[in-house]
Coordinates of C-alpha atoms in Angstrom, one line a residue:
X1 CA 0.0 0.0 0.0
X2 CA 1.2 3.5 -0.7
X3 CA 0.1 7.2 -0.2
X4 CA 1.8 10.0 -2.0
X5 CA 2.1 13.7 -1.2
X6 CA 1.5 13.5 2.5
X7 CA 1.7 17.0 3.9
X8 CA 1.0 17.9 7.6
X9 CA 0.3 21.3 9.2
X10 CA 2.9 23.3 11.1
X11 CA 5.6 22.0 8.7
X12 CA 5.6 18.6 10.4
X13 CA 5.8 16.9 7.0
X14 CA 5.9 18.0 3.4
X15 CA 5.0 16.0 0.3
X16 CA 6.2 12.7 1.7
X17 CA 5.4 9.2 0.3
X18 CA 4.8 6.3 2.6
X19 CA 4.3 2.6 1.9
X20 CA 3.4 -0.4 4.1
X21 CA 2.4 -4.0 3.6
X22 CA -1.2 -5.1 2.7
X23 CA -1.1 -7.4 5.7
X24 CA 1.0 -7.2 8.8
X25 CA 1.9 -4.7 11.4
X26 CA 3.6 -1.4 10.7
X27 CA 4.9 0.4 13.8
X28 CA 5.4 4.1 13.9
X29 CA 8.1 5.5 16.2
X30 CA 9.4 9.0 17.0
X31 CA 9.8 11.6 19.7
X32 CA 6.8 13.3 21.2
X33 CA 5.6 16.2 19.2
X34 CA 7.0 15.2 15.8
X35 CA 3.5 14.6 14.3
X36 CA 2.8 10.9 14.7
X37 CA -0.8 11.4 15.9
X38 CA -1.3 14.1 13.3
X39 CA -0.1 11.7 10.6
X40 CA -2.4 8.9 11.7
X41 CA -5.4 11.3 11.7
X42 CA -4.4 12.3 8.1
X43 CA -4.2 8.7 7.1
X44 CA -7.7 8.2 8.5
X45 CA -8.9 11.1 6.4
X46 CA -7.2 9.7 3.2
X47 CA -8.2 6.1 3.8
X48 CA -12.0 5.9 4.3
X49 CA -11.9 2.1 4.4
X50 CA -9.7 2.2 7.5
X51 CA -10.9 1.9 11.1
X52 CA -9.2 4.6 13.3
X53 CA -8.6 4.7 17.0
X54 CA -7.3 8.1 18.3
X55 CA -5.7 8.5 21.7
X56 CA -8.8 10.1 23.2
X57 CA -12.3 9.1 22.1
X58 CA -15.2 10.5 24.2
X59 CA -17.9 11.0 21.5
X60 CA -20.0 8.1 22.9
X61 CA -19.6 8.8 26.6
X62 CA -23.3 8.7 27.3
X63 CA -24.2 5.4 25.6
X64 CA -23.7 1.8 26.7
X65 CA -20.9 -0.5 25.8
X66 CA -23.3 -2.7 24.0
X67 CA -24.5 0.3 21.8
X68 CA -20.9 1.2 21.0
X69 CA -20.2 -2.3 19.8
X70 CA -23.4 -2.3 17.7
X71 CA -22.2 0.9 16.0
X72 CA -19.0 -0.9 15.1
X73 CA -20.8 -3.9 13.8
X74 CA -23.0 -1.6 11.6
X75 CA -19.8 -0.5 9.8
X76 CA -18.7 -4.1 9.0
X77 CA -19.2 -5.5 5.5
X78 CA -19.2 -9.1 6.5
X79 CA -20.2 -11.2 9.6
X80 CA -17.9 -11.0 12.5
X81 CA -15.1 -13.6 12.7
X82 CA -14.2 -12.8 16.2
X83 CA -16.2 -12.7 19.4
X84 CA -14.9 -9.3 20.7
X85 CA -17.0 -9.4 23.8
X86 CA -15.2 -12.6 24.9
X87 CA -11.8 -11.5 23.6
X88 CA -11.8 -8.4 25.8
X89 CA -14.0 -9.8 28.7
X90 CA -16.7 -7.2 28.1
X91 CA -19.8 -9.2 29.1
X92 CA -20.0 -7.7 32.6
X93 CA -19.7 -4.2 31.1
X94 CA -22.3 -4.3 28.3
X95 CA -25.1 -2.4 30.1
X96 CA -22.8 0.3 31.5
X97 CA -22.4 3.8 30.1
X98 CA -18.9 4.4 28.6
X99 CA -18.3 7.4 31.0
X100 CA -18.6 5.1 34.0
X101 CA -15.8 2.8 32.9
X102 CA -12.1 3.1 33.9
X103 CA -9.6 4.1 31.4
X104 CA -8.5 0.5 30.8
X105 CA -12.0 -0.7 30.4
X106 CA -12.8 2.1 27.9
X107 CA -9.7 1.1 25.9
X108 CA -10.8 -2.5 25.7
X109 CA -14.2 -1.4 24.4
X110 CA -12.7 0.9 21.8
X111 CA -10.4 -1.9 20.6
X112 CA -13.3 -4.3 20.4
X113 CA -15.2 -1.5 18.4
X114 CA -12.3 -1.4 16.0
X115 CA -11.9 -5.1 15.5
X116 CA -15.6 -5.8 15.0
X117 CA -15.7 -3.6 12.0
X118 CA -13.3 -6.0 10.1
X119 CA -11.8 -3.1 8.3
X120 CA -8.9 -3.9 5.9
X121 CA -6.7 -1.2 7.6
X122 CA -6.5 -0.5 11.4
X123 CA -5.0 2.8 12.5
X124 CA -4.2 2.6 16.2
X125 CA -2.8 5.6 18.2
X126 CA -1.0 4.1 21.2
X127 CA -3.4 1.2 21.6
X128 CA -1.5 -0.3 24.5
X129 CA -2.0 2.7 26.7
X130 CA -4.2 2.0 29.8
X131 CA -4.1 -1.8 29.1
X132 CA -2.7 -4.1 31.7
X133 CA -0.3 -6.8 30.7
X134 CA -3.0 -9.5 30.1
X135 CA -4.9 -7.3 27.6
X136 CA -1.7 -6.0 26.0
X137 CA -0.8 -9.7 25.3
X138 CA -4.3 -10.5 24.1
X139 CA -4.4 -7.5 21.7
X140 CA -1.0 -8.4 20.3
X141 CA -2.1 -11.9 19.6
X142 CA -5.2 -10.7 17.8
X143 CA -3.2 -8.2 15.7
X144 CA -0.5 -10.6 14.8
X145 CA -3.0 -13.2 13.5
X146 CA -5.4 -10.7 11.8
X147 CA -5.7 -10.8 8.1
X148 CA -5.4 -7.0 7.8
X149 CA -3.0 -4.2 7.7
X150 CA -2.2 -2.5 11.0
X151 CA -0.5 0.9 11.5
X152 CA 0.1 1.6 15.2
X153 CA 2.0 4.2 17.2
X154 CA 4.0 2.7 20.1
X155 CA 6.8 4.0 22.3
X156 CA 8.3 0.6 23.5
X157 CA 11.2 -0.3 21.2
X158 CA 11.3 -3.9 22.5
X159 CA 7.6 -4.3 21.7
X160 CA 8.2 -2.8 18.2
X161 CA 11.0 -5.3 17.6
X162 CA 8.8 -8.2 18.6
X163 CA 5.7 -7.5 16.5
X164 CA 6.6 -5.2 13.6
X165 CA 6.8 -6.3 10.0
X166 CA 7.5 -2.8 8.9
X167 CA 8.8 0.4 10.6
X168 CA 8.2 4.1 10.1
X169 CA 10.4 6.5 12.0
X170 CA 9.3 10.2 12.1
X171 CA 12.3 12.4 12.4
X172 CA 13.2 15.9 11.3
X173 CA 10.1 16.5 9.2
X174 CA 10.5 13.2 7.3
X175 CA 9.4 9.6 7.5
X176 CA 12.1 6.9 7.4
X177 CA 10.6 3.6 6.2
X178 CA 12.1 0.1 6.3
X179 CA 12.2 -3.3 7.8
X180 CA 12.9 -3.8 11.5
X181 CA 16.4 -4.9 10.8
X182 CA 17.0 -1.7 8.8
X183 CA 15.3 0.7 11.2
X184 CA 15.9 -0.6 14.7
X185 CA 19.6 0.1 14.9
X186 CA 21.4 1.8 17.7
X187 CA 22.8 4.7 15.6
X188 CA 19.5 5.7 14.1
X189 CA 17.5 5.4 17.2
X190 CA 20.0 7.2 19.4
X191 CA 19.8 10.1 16.9
X192 CA 16.0 10.1 16.7
X193 CA 15.4 10.0 20.5
X194 CA 18.5 12.1 21.4
X195 CA 19.7 9.6 24.0
X196 CA 22.0 6.6 24.0
X197 CA 20.2 3.5 22.9
X198 CA 22.0 0.2 22.8
X199 CA 20.8 -3.2 21.7
X200 CA 22.0 -6.0 24.0
X201 CA 22.1 -9.8 23.4
X202 CA 21.4 -12.3 26.1
X203 CA 23.4 -15.6 26.4
X204 CA 20.6 -17.4 24.5
X205 CA 20.8 -15.0 21.6
X206 CA 17.7 -12.9 22.5
X207 CA 18.1 -9.2 21.5
X208 CA 16.6 -6.3 23.4
X209 CA 17.1 -2.6 23.7
X210 CA 18.7 -1.1 26.8
X211 CA 17.3 2.4 27.0

């Protein structure tokens, strides 16, 4: 997949081209304030077939969890292949209004809302935020096995290394694009994040970033 002539306000980006795989996970990295969320919102505008999860979503605060999921289902073009209620343990919450849920509970509902749409592209702005480790792991399993294209913003380099098929790095008003092997190297990441980042190797060969 490819989009040409991407330009963002405040000179965050000018006439850039980005590409990503039809299926798999593309992880977007970069310092705070470089325009990652702005870019994701622009992609949502340019890709009407995509399902988009912003960082904050309070437009349905006064309706029930069940109603939110029904709205997601209305956007689907085929029967659901995943029981999102079971996947995110939402059964006890179905009758509750969104505004009465904790941040983590709301995030689980919004992720279920996204997945039930069965969109060909998922645009996720920090989807791991507010999730405890159990649901982070569950979401990751769902995304890795999904027959869809995922573009997600994360801040954890080790998570990016584990799940990404493709990497975007936003830096100095440009987008660097490549495979995890190409993009997740100490020199580039240290320059991007303006701090020393070193990849370590355990005795059994496992690689991880020491930040």
